[in-house]
Every structure is written in C-alpha cells, then in structure tokens.
CSV table of C-alpha atoms in Angstrom, one decimal:
chain,number,residue,atom,x,y,z
E,14,MET,CA,26.4,-83.9,7.2
E,15,ASN,CA,28.0,-86.8,5.4
E,16,PRO,CA,25.4,-87.9,2.8
E,17,ALA,CA,26.8,-91.4,2.7
E,18,ALA,CA,25.8,-91.9,6.3
E,19,ASP,CA,22.1,-91.0,5.7
E,20,PRO,CA,20.1,-94.0,4.6
E,21,ALA,CA,17.2,-91.8,3.6
E,22,LEU,CA,19.2,-90.2,0.7
E,23,ASN,CA,19.6,-92.0,-2.6
E,24,ARG,CA,23.3,-91.4,-3.3
E,25,GLU,CA,24.7,-92.1,-6.7
E,26,ILE,CA,28.1,-91.4,-8.3
E,27,VAL,CA,28.3,-90.7,-12.0
E,28,LEU,CA,31.8,-91.8,-13.0
E,29,ASP,CA,34.0,-91.7,-16.1
E,30,THR,CA,37.7,-92.5,-16.8
E,31,GLU,CA,40.3,-91.9,-19.4
E,32,THR,CA,43.0,-94.4,-20.3
E,33,THR,CA,46.0,-95.1,-22.4
E,34,GLY,CA,44.0,-97.5,-24.6
E,35,LEU,CA,41.3,-100.1,-24.7
E,36,SER,CA,42.6,-103.1,-22.6
E,37,PRO,CA,44.1,-103.3,-19.1
E,38,ALA,CA,45.1,-106.9,-20.0
E,39,ALA,CA,47.3,-105.5,-22.8
E,40,GLY,CA,49.1,-103.1,-20.4
E,41,ASP,CA,46.9,-100.1,-20.8
E,42,ARG,CA,46.5,-97.9,-17.8
E,43,LEU,CA,44.1,-95.4,-16.2
E,44,VAL,CA,45.1,-91.7,-16.5
E,45,GLU,CA,42.0,-89.8,-15.2
E,46,ILE,CA,39.0,-90.3,-13.0
E,47,GLY,CA,36.1,-88.0,-12.8
E,48,CYS,CA,33.1,-88.4,-10.4
E,49,VAL,CA,29.9,-86.4,-9.8
E,50,GLU,CA,27.7,-87.0,-6.8
E,51,LEU,CA,24.0,-87.2,-7.2
E,52,ILE,CA,21.5,-87.0,-4.3
E,53,ASN,CA,18.1,-88.2,-5.2
E,54,HIS,CA,19.2,-87.9,-8.9
E,55,ILE,CA,20.2,-84.2,-8.5
E,56,PRO,CA,23.9,-83.1,-8.6
E,57,SER,CA,24.9,-82.0,-5.1
E,58,GLY,CA,27.9,-79.9,-6.1
E,59,ARG,CA,30.4,-82.4,-4.8
E,60,HIS,CA,32.8,-84.1,-7.2
E,61,PHE,CA,36.1,-86.1,-7.3
E,62,HIS,CA,38.7,-85.5,-10.0
E,63,VAL,CA,42.2,-86.7,-10.4
E,64,TYR,CA,44.9,-87.2,-13.1
E,65,VAL,CA,47.0,-90.3,-12.7
E,66,ASN,CA,50.5,-91.1,-13.8
E,67,PRO,CA,50.2,-94.3,-15.9
E,68,GLN,CA,54.0,-95.1,-15.7
E,69,ARG,CA,54.0,-95.8,-19.4
E,70,SER,CA,54.0,-94.1,-22.8
E,71,MET,CA,50.9,-92.5,-24.3
E,72,PRO,CA,49.8,-94.0,-27.6
E,73,GLU,CA,49.0,-91.4,-30.3
E,74,GLU,CA,45.5,-92.8,-30.7
E,75,ALA,CA,44.6,-92.3,-27.0
E,76,PHE,CA,46.2,-88.8,-27.0
E,77,ARG,CA,43.9,-87.7,-29.9
E,78,VAL,CA,40.9,-88.8,-27.8
E,79,HIS,CA,41.7,-87.0,-24.5
E,80,GLY,CA,44.7,-84.8,-25.1
E,81,LEU,CA,46.6,-86.0,-22.0
E,82,SER,CA,50.3,-86.2,-22.9
E,83,GLU,CA,53.1,-88.1,-21.2
E,84,GLU,CA,54.7,-84.8,-20.2
E,85,PHE,CA,51.4,-83.6,-18.6
E,86,LEU,CA,51.0,-86.8,-16.6
E,87,ALA,CA,54.6,-87.2,-15.6
E,88,ASP,CA,54.2,-85.3,-12.3
E,89,LYS,CA,50.8,-86.6,-11.4
E,90,PRO,CA,50.3,-89.0,-8.5
E,91,LEU,CA,50.3,-92.8,-9.0
E,92,PHE,CA,47.0,-94.6,-8.6
E,93,GLY,CA,48.1,-96.1,-5.3
E,94,ALA,CA,48.4,-92.5,-3.9
E,95,VAL,CA,44.8,-91.6,-4.7
E,96,VAL,CA,43.0,-94.8,-4.2
E,97,GLU,CA,42.0,-94.2,-0.6
E,98,ASP,CA,40.5,-90.8,-1.5
E,99,PHE,CA,38.7,-92.3,-4.4
E,100,ARG,CA,37.2,-95.1,-2.4
E,101,ALA,CA,36.2,-92.8,0.4
E,102,PHE,CA,34.4,-90.5,-2.1
E,103,ILE,CA,32.3,-93.2,-3.8
E,104,GLY,CA,31.7,-95.2,-0.6
E,105,ASP,CA,29.0,-97.8,-1.2
E,106,ALA,CA,27.0,-95.5,-3.6
E,107,THR,CA,25.5,-96.8,-6.8
E,108,LEU,CA,27.9,-96.1,-9.8
E,109,VAL,CA,26.4,-94.6,-12.9
E,110,ILE,CA,28.7,-95.3,-15.9
E,111,HIS,CA,28.3,-95.1,-19.7
E,112,ASN,CA,29.6,-98.4,-21.0
E,113,ALA,CA,30.3,-99.6,-17.5
E,114,SER,CA,32.3,-102.7,-18.3
E,115,PHE,CA,35.1,-100.6,-19.8
E,116,ASP,CA,35.6,-98.3,-16.8
E,117,MET,CA,35.0,-101.0,-14.2
E,118,GLY,CA,37.6,-103.2,-16.0
E,119,PHE,CA,40.2,-100.5,-15.7
E,120,LEU,CA,39.4,-99.5,-12.2
E,121,ASN,CA,39.5,-103.1,-10.9
E,122,ALA,CA,42.7,-103.7,-12.7
E,123,GLU,CA,44.3,-100.7,-11.0
E,124,LEU,CA,42.9,-101.7,-7.7
E,125,GLU,CA,44.3,-105.2,-8.0
E,126,ARG,CA,47.7,-103.8,-9.0
E,127,ALA,CA,47.6,-101.5,-5.9
E,128,GLY,CA,46.7,-104.5,-3.6
E,129,HIS,CA,43.1,-103.4,-3.1
E,130,ARG,CA,39.9,-105.4,-3.3
E,131,PRO,CA,37.7,-104.9,-6.4
E,132,LEU,CA,34.7,-102.6,-6.4
E,133,ALA,CA,31.5,-104.2,-5.1
E,134,ASN,CA,29.2,-101.2,-5.7
E,135,LYS,CA,26.0,-101.6,-7.6
E,136,VAL,CA,26.5,-100.3,-11.2
E,137,ILE,CA,24.0,-98.7,-13.6
E,138,ASP,CA,25.1,-98.8,-17.2
E,139,THR,CA,23.6,-95.9,-19.1
E,140,VAL,CA,24.4,-97.6,-22.4
E,141,MET,CA,22.0,-100.4,-21.4
E,142,LEU,CA,19.4,-97.9,-20.2
E,143,ALA,CA,19.6,-96.0,-23.5
E,144,ARG,CA,19.3,-99.2,-25.6
E,145,GLN,CA,16.2,-100.2,-23.6
E,146,LYS,CA,14.6,-96.8,-24.0
E,147,HIS,CA,15.7,-96.1,-27.6
E,148,PRO,CA,16.0,-99.5,-29.4
E,149,GLY,CA,18.0,-99.3,-32.6
E,150,ALA,CA,19.3,-95.8,-31.9
E,151,ARG,CA,22.9,-94.7,-31.5
E,152,VAL,CA,23.7,-94.6,-27.8
E,153,SER,CA,27.1,-92.8,-27.6
E,154,LEU,CA,27.2,-89.9,-25.1
E,155,ASP,CA,27.3,-87.4,-28.0
E,156,ALA,CA,24.3,-89.1,-29.6
E,157,MET,CA,22.3,-89.0,-26.4
E,158,CYS,CA,23.2,-85.3,-25.9
E,159,LYS,CA,21.8,-84.6,-29.4
E,160,HIS,CA,18.7,-86.6,-28.8
E,161,TYR,CA,17.9,-84.8,-25.5
E,162,GLY,CA,19.1,-81.3,-26.6
E,163,ILE,CA,21.9,-81.3,-24.0
E,164,ASP,CA,24.7,-78.8,-24.7
E,165,ASN,CA,28.0,-80.6,-25.2
E,166,THR,CA,29.9,-78.0,-27.1
E,167,ARG,CA,32.5,-77.9,-24.4
E,168,ARG,CA,33.4,-81.5,-25.3
E,169,THR,CA,36.0,-80.9,-27.9
E,170,LEU,CA,38.1,-83.7,-26.3
E,171,HIS,CA,37.1,-86.4,-23.9
E,172,GLY,CA,37.6,-85.5,-20.2
E,173,ALA,CA,36.5,-87.6,-17.2
E,174,LEU,CA,35.0,-84.9,-15.1
E,175,LEU,CA,33.3,-83.1,-18.0
E,176,ASP,CA,31.9,-86.3,-19.4
E,177,SER,CA,30.6,-87.2,-15.9
E,178,GLU,CA,28.8,-83.9,-15.7
E,179,ILE,CA,27.3,-84.4,-19.1
E,180,LEU,CA,26.4,-88.0,-18.3
E,181,ALA,CA,24.5,-86.8,-15.2
E,182,GLU,CA,22.2,-84.8,-17.4
E,183,VAL,CA,21.7,-87.7,-19.8
E,184,TYR,CA,21.0,-90.0,-16.9
E,185,LEU,CA,18.3,-87.7,-15.6
E,186,GLU,CA,16.6,-87.7,-19.1
E,187,LEU,CA,16.9,-91.5,-19.3
E,188,LEU,CA,15.1,-91.7,-16.0
E,189,GLY,CA,12.2,-89.7,-17.3
E,190,GLY,CA,13.4,-86.2,-17.6
E,191,LYS,CA,13.1,-83.2,-15.3
E,192,GLN,CA,10.0,-84.5,-13.6
E,193,VAL,CA,12.0,-86.8,-11.4
E,194,SER,CA,13.3,-83.7,-9.5
E,195,LEU,CA,9.9,-82.2,-8.8
E,196,ALA,CA,8.0,-81.8,-5.6
E,197,LEU,CA,8.9,-84.9,-3.6
E,198,ILE,CA,12.6,-84.3,-3.0
E,199,ALA,CA,13.4,-83.4,0.6
E,200,GLU,CA,15.6,-80.4,1.1
E,201,THR,CA,19.0,-81.5,2.2
E,202,THR,CA,22.5,-80.1,2.9
E,203,VAL,CA,25.4,-82.0,1.5
E,204,SER,CA,28.8,-80.9,2.9
E,205,GLY,CA,27.7,-77.3,2.9
E,206,VAL,CA,26.1,-77.4,-0.5
E,207,ASP,CA,22.4,-77.2,-0.7
E,208,ALA,CA,20.9,-79.9,-2.9
E,209,ILE,CA,18.4,-78.6,-5.4
E,210,ALA,CA,14.8,-79.2,-4.4
E,211,THR,CA,11.9,-78.0,-6.5
E,212,ARG,CA,8.6,-77.5,-4.6
E,213,VAL,CA,5.2,-77.1,-6.2
E,214,THR,CA,3.2,-74.4,-4.4
E,215,ALA,CA,-0.5,-74.3,-4.9
E,216,SER,CA,-1.8,-70.9,-6.1
E,217,GLN,CA,-4.3,-69.2,-3.8
E,218,ARG,CA,-7.7,-67.8,-4.9
E,219,PRO,CA,-7.8,-64.0,-4.8
E,220,HIS,CA,-11.3,-64.3,-3.3
E,221,ALA,CA,-13.0,-67.0,-1.3
E,222,LEU,CA,-15.8,-69.0,-3.1
E,223,PRO,CA,-19.3,-67.9,-2.1
E,224,GLN,CA,-21.3,-70.0,0.4
E,225,ARG,CA,-23.3,-72.7,-1.5
E,226,LEU,CA,-25.4,-73.9,1.4
E,227,THR,CA,-28.8,-72.3,2.0
E,228,PRO,CA,-29.5,-71.0,5.6
E,229,ASP,CA,-31.9,-74.0,6.1
E,230,GLU,CA,-29.2,-76.5,4.9
E,231,ALA,CA,-26.6,-74.9,7.2
E,232,ALA,CA,-28.9,-75.1,10.2
E,233,ALA,CA,-29.8,-78.7,9.5
E,234,HIS,CA,-26.1,-79.6,9.3
E,235,ALA,CA,-25.3,-77.8,12.5
E,236,ALA,CA,-28.2,-79.6,14.3
E,237,PHE,CA,-26.9,-83.0,13.0
E,238,ILE,CA,-23.3,-82.3,14.2
E,239,ALA,CA,-24.7,-81.4,17.7
E,240,THR,CA,-26.0,-84.9,18.0
E,241,LEU,CA,-22.5,-86.4,17.6
E,242,GLY,CA,-21.2,-85.2,20.9
E,243,GLU,CA,-18.5,-82.8,22.1
E,244,GLU,CA,-15.6,-85.1,21.2
E,245,SER,CA,-16.6,-85.5,17.6
E,246,ILE,CA,-14.0,-84.5,15.1
E,247,TRP,CA,-16.7,-82.6,13.3
E,248,GLN,CA,-17.0,-80.3,16.3
E,249,ARG,CA,-13.3,-79.4,16.0
E,250,TYR,CA,-13.8,-78.7,12.2
E,251,ARG,CA,-16.8,-76.5,13.1
E,252,ALA,CA,-14.8,-74.6,15.8
E,253,ALA,CA,-11.9,-74.0,13.4
E,254,GLY,CA,-14.2,-72.7,10.7
E,255,SER,CA,-16.2,-70.4,12.9
C-alpha cells in the first residue's frame, strides 16, 4: 500500500540537507538530501537519500562540517536527475526540518534552477518547536540530543540521512515523548515494512471476584428484568451471563 494514498495516515517526512555553504544566493549548492518517513509520528523504515554533484568547488569550511569532497561528489548525479524521485518520495507530506528556512531555501533554489515549481508542503520547524518548549535553552540538534538523552555518538560529521534519523527522535520528544506512540496507533503496512504499533493489553485477574449480591437481591433484580420484556437489552446481558 502506498501510504501517501491513505488519508487516514498522518504522513510526515523528516528532512535534512548538506550544502557547499550558507547562501544559495551567493552560489552555494546542495550536495546531499536525507529523508525519513514517519507514519503517525513513528519511523516506517522508508527513507530517501542521495548525494548531488554541485558542479562547483567545495569550500574548506563546508568540507570540515560534512566531509564531502569535490572528488567524492564528482560522479554523483546532478539535482535535475534526482528531483522527480525526491518529489515522488515526499509527495504532499508535512516536512519536519531543523532550521527549516535554511534547507527550504536551498531546495527551492535547486528546484528553480532545474525548472521546477517550489515546494508547497506544510513545514514544521523543530527549532521553533524547541524554542517554544524550552525558552532560553540552546536548540541545536546536538543540544536537543543531550537534553533528551538521545545517542548521537555516530554524529562525528554532519550527514543528511543520519541527522534526519536523529531529528526524528528529537521530534518525537518535542511532541511529548514516547507516549504519542502508545495504544491508539492503528497497525499498518508501509511498502512491506510494518509500522511500529504499541498496544496496551489489560491484565486479567487470576480468579473471578466473588458474587457481591445476596440471593434475595439477585432474585429481586431478576424479577425486575422480567418486567422489561423479551426485547430488553438487559435480557441479552442476562442470557450472556448465565
């Protein structure tokens, strides 16, 4: 089943990019896109990841951030060659991005350069969420990981897919923690991957509670039910319990 076609599913895409610098207006380009799909706030197991040839040099400052060299990117596809797959993956899902204006600025600049319309998806900026929930606190991705006890030891360098996976965990905590995944999530299948669903099962008593009605009270109750007629719902309850 295509989750994008099921209106009952809350589909979100956690997204991150890496670039050659800070400003597309100054000639900086996109070099990596990483996306993680969430269904009802839970990772489905589906992701999109691609490196992009920026057709320009890699400044040393940017290389120190993500470690993607000109040599590594030289044989990677141009953005125009991956844009259709990218747009097909995100569809009209809500995008969840840390410091969204940065990534959206680069994505829309690349889309314009490739002759495509800009993204019209709803966007949730987790920086804004973090500032609302933790006023005055540092809200970098690393700071949020430290605050919520999320393991980010793999993050020695920035990477779009890894950062999206980590951000998905941070986003869940910003929404209220693990309880958002409990009990009320319908079990779904997303492109062959079972979405995680946690169900709360009531424990059963090892022995039934003793009868609390006296024989006289039980007889009086039965006599009252008899006056209600054969179609009374109480008659069905009485038959089921007999």
